[in-house]
Tab-separated table of C-alpha atoms in Angstrom:
chain	number	residue	atom	x	y	z
A	249	TYR	CA	68.689	198.219	24.994
A	250	SER	CA	65.760	195.611	25.735
A	251	ASP	CA	63.421	194.145	23.215
A	252	TYR	CA	61.202	193.149	26.375
A	253	ASN	CA	59.871	196.695	26.759
A	254	PHE	CA	61.456	198.598	24.217
A	255	SER	CA	63.819	200.392	26.809
A	256	TYR	CA	67.629	201.646	26.641
A	257	TYR	CA	69.839	201.363	29.759
A	258	LEU	CA	72.288	204.246	30.340
A	259	GLY	CA	73.931	203.895	34.006
A	260	TRP	CA	77.630	205.088	35.293
A	261	CYS	CA	79.072	205.471	38.849
A	262	LEU	CA	76.997	208.191	40.599
A	263	GLN	CA	78.512	210.248	43.534
A	264	PRO	CA	76.315	210.875	46.570
A	265	SER	CA	74.858	214.363	46.868
A	266	THR	CA	75.827	215.625	43.482
A	267	ASP	CA	73.800	217.263	40.847
A	268	TYR	CA	73.231	215.485	37.314
A	269	THR	CA	72.097	216.660	33.822
A	270	VAL	CA	71.075	214.137	31.215
A	271	THR	CA	70.517	215.532	27.987
A	272	ILE	CA	68.612	213.017	25.116
A	273	SER	CA	69.423	214.899	21.715
A	274	PRO	CA	66.958	214.238	18.949
A	275	GLY	CA	67.583	212.395	15.691
A	276	MET	CA	68.220	208.783	17.322
A	277	ALA	CA	67.977	206.315	14.457
A	278	ASP	CA	65.920	202.841	14.516
A	279	PRO	CA	67.463	200.125	12.183
A	280	TYR	CA	64.886	201.378	9.656
A	281	GLY	CA	65.962	204.993	9.508
A	282	ASN	CA	63.663	205.954	11.691
A	283	LEU	CA	64.503	209.433	13.596
A	284	THR	CA	63.495	210.673	17.041
A	285	THR	CA	62.178	214.431	16.670
A	286	ALA	CA	62.328	215.316	20.426
A	287	GLY	CA	64.993	215.807	23.023
A	288	ARG	CA	64.715	215.935	26.762
A	289	THR	CA	66.701	217.084	29.467
A	290	VAL	CA	66.341	215.405	32.971
A	291	ASN	CA	67.844	217.175	36.064
A	292	PHE	CA	68.494	215.263	39.503
A	293	ARG	CA	70.496	215.244	42.651
A	294	THR	CA	71.619	212.117	44.119
A	295	ALA	CA	71.256	211.308	47.958
A	296	ARG	CA	73.786	211.538	50.905
A	297	LEU	CA	75.216	208.207	51.771
A	298	GLU	CA	73.184	206.418	54.462
A	299	PRO	CA	74.398	207.127	57.900
A	300	LEU	CA	76.277	204.758	59.862
A	301	ALA	CA	77.881	204.425	63.250
A	302	TYR	CA	79.865	201.256	64.721
A	303	PHE	CA	82.477	200.006	66.630
A	304	ASN	CA	85.644	199.472	64.693
A	305	ALA	CA	86.310	196.122	66.025
A	306	SER	CA	86.725	192.461	64.962
A	307	GLY	CA	83.889	191.251	66.642
A	308	ASN	CA	81.418	192.009	69.262
A	309	VAL	CA	83.695	190.490	72.198
A	310	GLY	CA	86.919	192.227	72.783
A	311	THR	CA	89.707	191.738	75.379
A	312	TYR	CA	91.260	194.843	77.163
A	313	ASN	CA	94.237	195.370	79.316
A	314	ALA	CA	93.598	196.456	82.989
A	315	TYR	CA	96.810	198.088	83.461
A	316	THR	CA	96.010	200.503	80.326
A	317	GLU	CA	93.687	203.001	79.451
A	318	THR	CA	90.203	201.473	78.278
A	319	VAL	CA	90.044	202.939	74.605
A	320	LEU	CA	87.483	201.906	71.968
A	321	TYR	CA	87.290	203.412	68.490
A	322	LEU	CA	83.862	204.212	66.158
A	323	THR	CA	83.574	204.672	62.491
A	324	THR	CA	80.582	206.954	61.559
A	325	ARG	CA	79.415	208.283	58.879
A	326	ASN	CA	76.964	211.313	58.347
A	327	VAL	CA	76.088	211.662	62.008
A	328	GLU	CA	76.994	214.164	64.471
A	329	ALA	CA	77.039	212.663	67.697
A	330	VAL	CA	76.195	209.243	69.389
A	331	ASN	CA	75.486	207.876	72.746
A	332	LEU	CA	76.765	205.362	74.572
A	333	SER	CA	76.015	203.525	77.803
A	334	LEU	CA	78.215	201.043	79.677
A	335	TYR	CA	76.791	198.187	82.102
A	336	ARG	CA	78.477	196.034	84.290
A	337	LEU	CA	77.481	192.573	82.800
A	338	PRO	CA	76.859	189.330	84.930
A	339	LEU	CA	79.261	186.352	83.900
A	340	GLN	CA	76.072	184.116	83.421
A	341	LYS	CA	74.660	186.649	80.841
A	342	PHE	CA	77.931	187.075	79.139
A	343	ALA	CA	78.068	183.265	78.914
A	344	GLU	CA	74.681	183.223	77.275
A	345	MET	CA	75.715	185.969	75.244
A	346	THR	CA	78.745	184.051	73.634
A	347	GLY	CA	77.395	180.596	73.623
A	348	PRO	CA	75.300	178.396	71.434
A	349	ASN	CA	72.295	180.376	71.656
A	350	SER	CA	73.902	183.832	71.467
A	351	TYR	CA	71.898	185.306	68.837
A	352	ASP	CA	68.476	184.635	71.150
A	353	ALA	CA	70.241	185.822	74.414
A	354	VAL	CA	71.778	188.895	72.535
A	355	GLN	CA	68.205	189.841	71.192
A	356	ASN	CA	66.404	189.212	74.541
A	357	TYR	CA	69.079	190.702	76.746
A	358	ARG	CA	67.782	194.087	78.465
A	359	PRO	CA	70.386	195.301	81.031
A	360	GLN	CA	69.164	196.204	84.722
A	361	SER	CA	69.615	200.064	85.498
A	362	SER	CA	71.294	199.200	88.712
A	363	ASP	CA	74.113	197.946	86.520
A	364	LEU	CA	74.536	201.131	84.339
A	365	LEU	CA	77.850	202.634	85.309
A	366	ARG	CA	78.072	205.589	82.816
A	367	ASP	CA	75.921	207.345	80.515
A	368	TRP	CA	77.571	209.855	77.913
A	369	ASN	CA	77.236	211.276	74.495
A	370	VAL	CA	80.077	211.531	72.046
A	371	SER	CA	80.608	214.297	69.452
A	372	VAL	CA	82.165	212.933	66.311
A	373	LEU	CA	83.613	214.648	63.175
A	374	HIS	CA	81.280	215.236	60.645
A	375	ASP	CA	81.371	216.330	56.920
A	376	LEU	CA	79.002	215.428	54.113
A	377	ASN	CA	79.280	211.677	53.167
A	378	GLN	CA	83.112	211.269	54.818
A	379	THR	CA	83.933	208.326	56.970
A	380	PHE	CA	85.871	209.307	60.631
A	381	LEU	CA	87.440	207.304	63.240
A	382	THR	CA	86.693	208.575	66.882
A	383	LYS	CA	88.529	207.849	69.839
A	384	VAL	CA	86.723	207.256	72.813
A	385	LEU	CA	87.632	206.969	76.613
A	386	VAL	CA	85.269	204.228	78.064
A	387	ALA	CA	85.994	204.732	81.810
A	388	SER	CA	85.623	208.474	82.258
A	389	ASP	CA	85.896	211.851	80.167
A	390	VAL	CA	89.793	211.953	81.004
A	391	GLY	CA	90.669	208.324	80.650
A	392	GLY	CA	91.757	205.644	83.029
A	393	ALA	CA	91.204	202.021	83.215
A	394	LEU	CA	87.808	200.008	83.836
A	395	ASP	CA	88.450	197.481	86.758
A	396	PRO	CA	88.477	194.218	85.960
A	397	GLY	CA	85.281	192.393	84.904
A	398	VAL	CA	82.570	192.042	82.121
A	399	TYR	CA	80.863	195.033	80.830
A	400	TYR	CA	78.276	195.487	78.370
A	401	LEU	CA	78.391	198.950	75.750
A	402	VAL	CA	75.648	200.146	73.909
A	403	LEU	CA	76.265	202.637	70.969
A	404	ARG	CA	72.903	204.376	69.993
A	405	ALA	CA	72.684	207.069	66.547
A	406	PRO	CA	69.696	208.875	65.478
A	407	GLY	CA	68.056	206.833	62.407
A	408	LEU	CA	70.305	203.820	63.189
A	409	ALA	CA	69.757	200.304	65.072
A	410	ASP	CA	71.721	199.893	68.682
A	411	SER	CA	74.823	198.411	68.462
A	412	TYR	CA	76.743	196.515	71.210
A	413	GLN	CA	79.999	195.737	72.293
A	414	LEU	CA	81.138	193.176	75.261
A	415	LEU	CA	84.251	194.149	76.961
A	416	VAL	CA	86.663	192.041	78.843
A	417	VAL	CA	88.746	193.805	81.359
A	418	SER	CA	91.715	191.736	82.847
A	419	GLY	CA	95.162	191.642	84.104
A	420	ALA	CA	95.846	188.374	83.560
A	421	ASN	CA	96.679	186.191	80.595
A	422	LEU	CA	95.238	182.608	80.318
A	423	THR	CA	96.934	179.957	78.257
A	424	LEU	CA	95.040	177.019	78.049
A	425	LYS	CA	95.493	173.559	77.422
A	426	THR	CA	93.198	170.472	76.809
A	427	SER	CA	93.139	166.955	76.758
A	428	LEU	CA	90.416	164.250	76.685
A	429	THR	CA	90.267	164.125	80.320
A	430	GLY	CA	92.185	167.183	81.577
A	431	ALA	CA	92.997	170.804	81.284
A	432	LEU	CA	96.023	172.791	82.011
A	433	VAL	CA	95.899	176.826	82.665
A	434	TRP	CA	99.304	178.733	82.697
A	435	ALA	CA	98.533	182.196	84.224
A	436	THR	CA	100.482	185.029	83.961
A	437	ASP	CA	100.175	188.934	84.736
A	438	LEU	CA	99.876	191.443	81.620
A	439	ASN	CA	102.227	193.909	83.207
A	440	SER	CA	104.972	192.060	84.484
A	441	GLY	CA	104.723	188.644	82.557
A	442	GLN	CA	105.432	186.952	85.625
A	443	PRO	CA	103.376	183.566	86.774
A	444	LEU	CA	100.164	184.678	88.699
A	445	ALA	CA	100.414	182.128	91.961
A	446	ASN	CA	96.858	181.048	94.033
A	447	LEU	CA	94.725	182.256	91.097
A	448	PRO	CA	91.316	180.683	91.478
A	449	ILE	CA	90.624	178.893	88.060
A	450	THR	CA	87.149	177.724	87.125
A	451	ILE	CA	86.276	175.941	83.637
A	452	TYR	CA	83.217	175.746	81.888
A	453	SER	CA	81.311	174.038	79.152
A	454	GLN	CA	80.002	176.257	76.159
A	455	ASN	CA	76.584	175.668	77.769
A	456	PHE	CA	78.372	177.355	81.057
A	457	SER	CA	78.207	174.280	82.922
A	458	ARG	CA	80.913	173.947	85.439
A	459	LEU	CA	83.371	171.546	84.710
A	460	ALA	CA	86.340	171.761	86.979
A	461	GLU	CA	87.968	174.620	89.307
A	462	GLY	CA	91.410	174.856	91.010
A	463	GLN	CA	94.129	177.286	91.705
A	464	THR	CA	97.187	178.128	90.052
């Protein structure tokens, strides 16, 4: 109850897409014994939950093994289908989109049509107000692995803002140790676990300035 505007608030946990009836009976009394003489019945239906669609990932950048099927998962709700567009991403753009000014770089990035590798629609399970997880094969409709490289994947769904995922596909695992004056890179094959010989290595700063290069 509020003394400011003489109102009474009643609230509870409302379920989505549900019909409710609130009945206010007559006979409520104030501290002085005055009684209300009229009641009221209010009928209403709550709205459905807002639609959502996003990559089920820990961040906007993911690493993927070039020896295994390239797979992502989508989380959706109150959405029947999504559109995905896969682009090859230049290394310079990847550095900008993960560097100190990544927010501006992402907002301003417009992929080139010549970099488009695949554009397809994905039907997802849908039931009112239920959340679903959908497996997505990225390389093709039948699966497979993307070639080693860096990719930009865009997710579009009706009524929702576009979202993206950066994919780094590689068959190598790098362990990096640094000192004030140098760096040691240990490269191994993700399939065999064996060291990779004669692998060219370039080390960049966070502003994508080349610091050093060599080979294993």
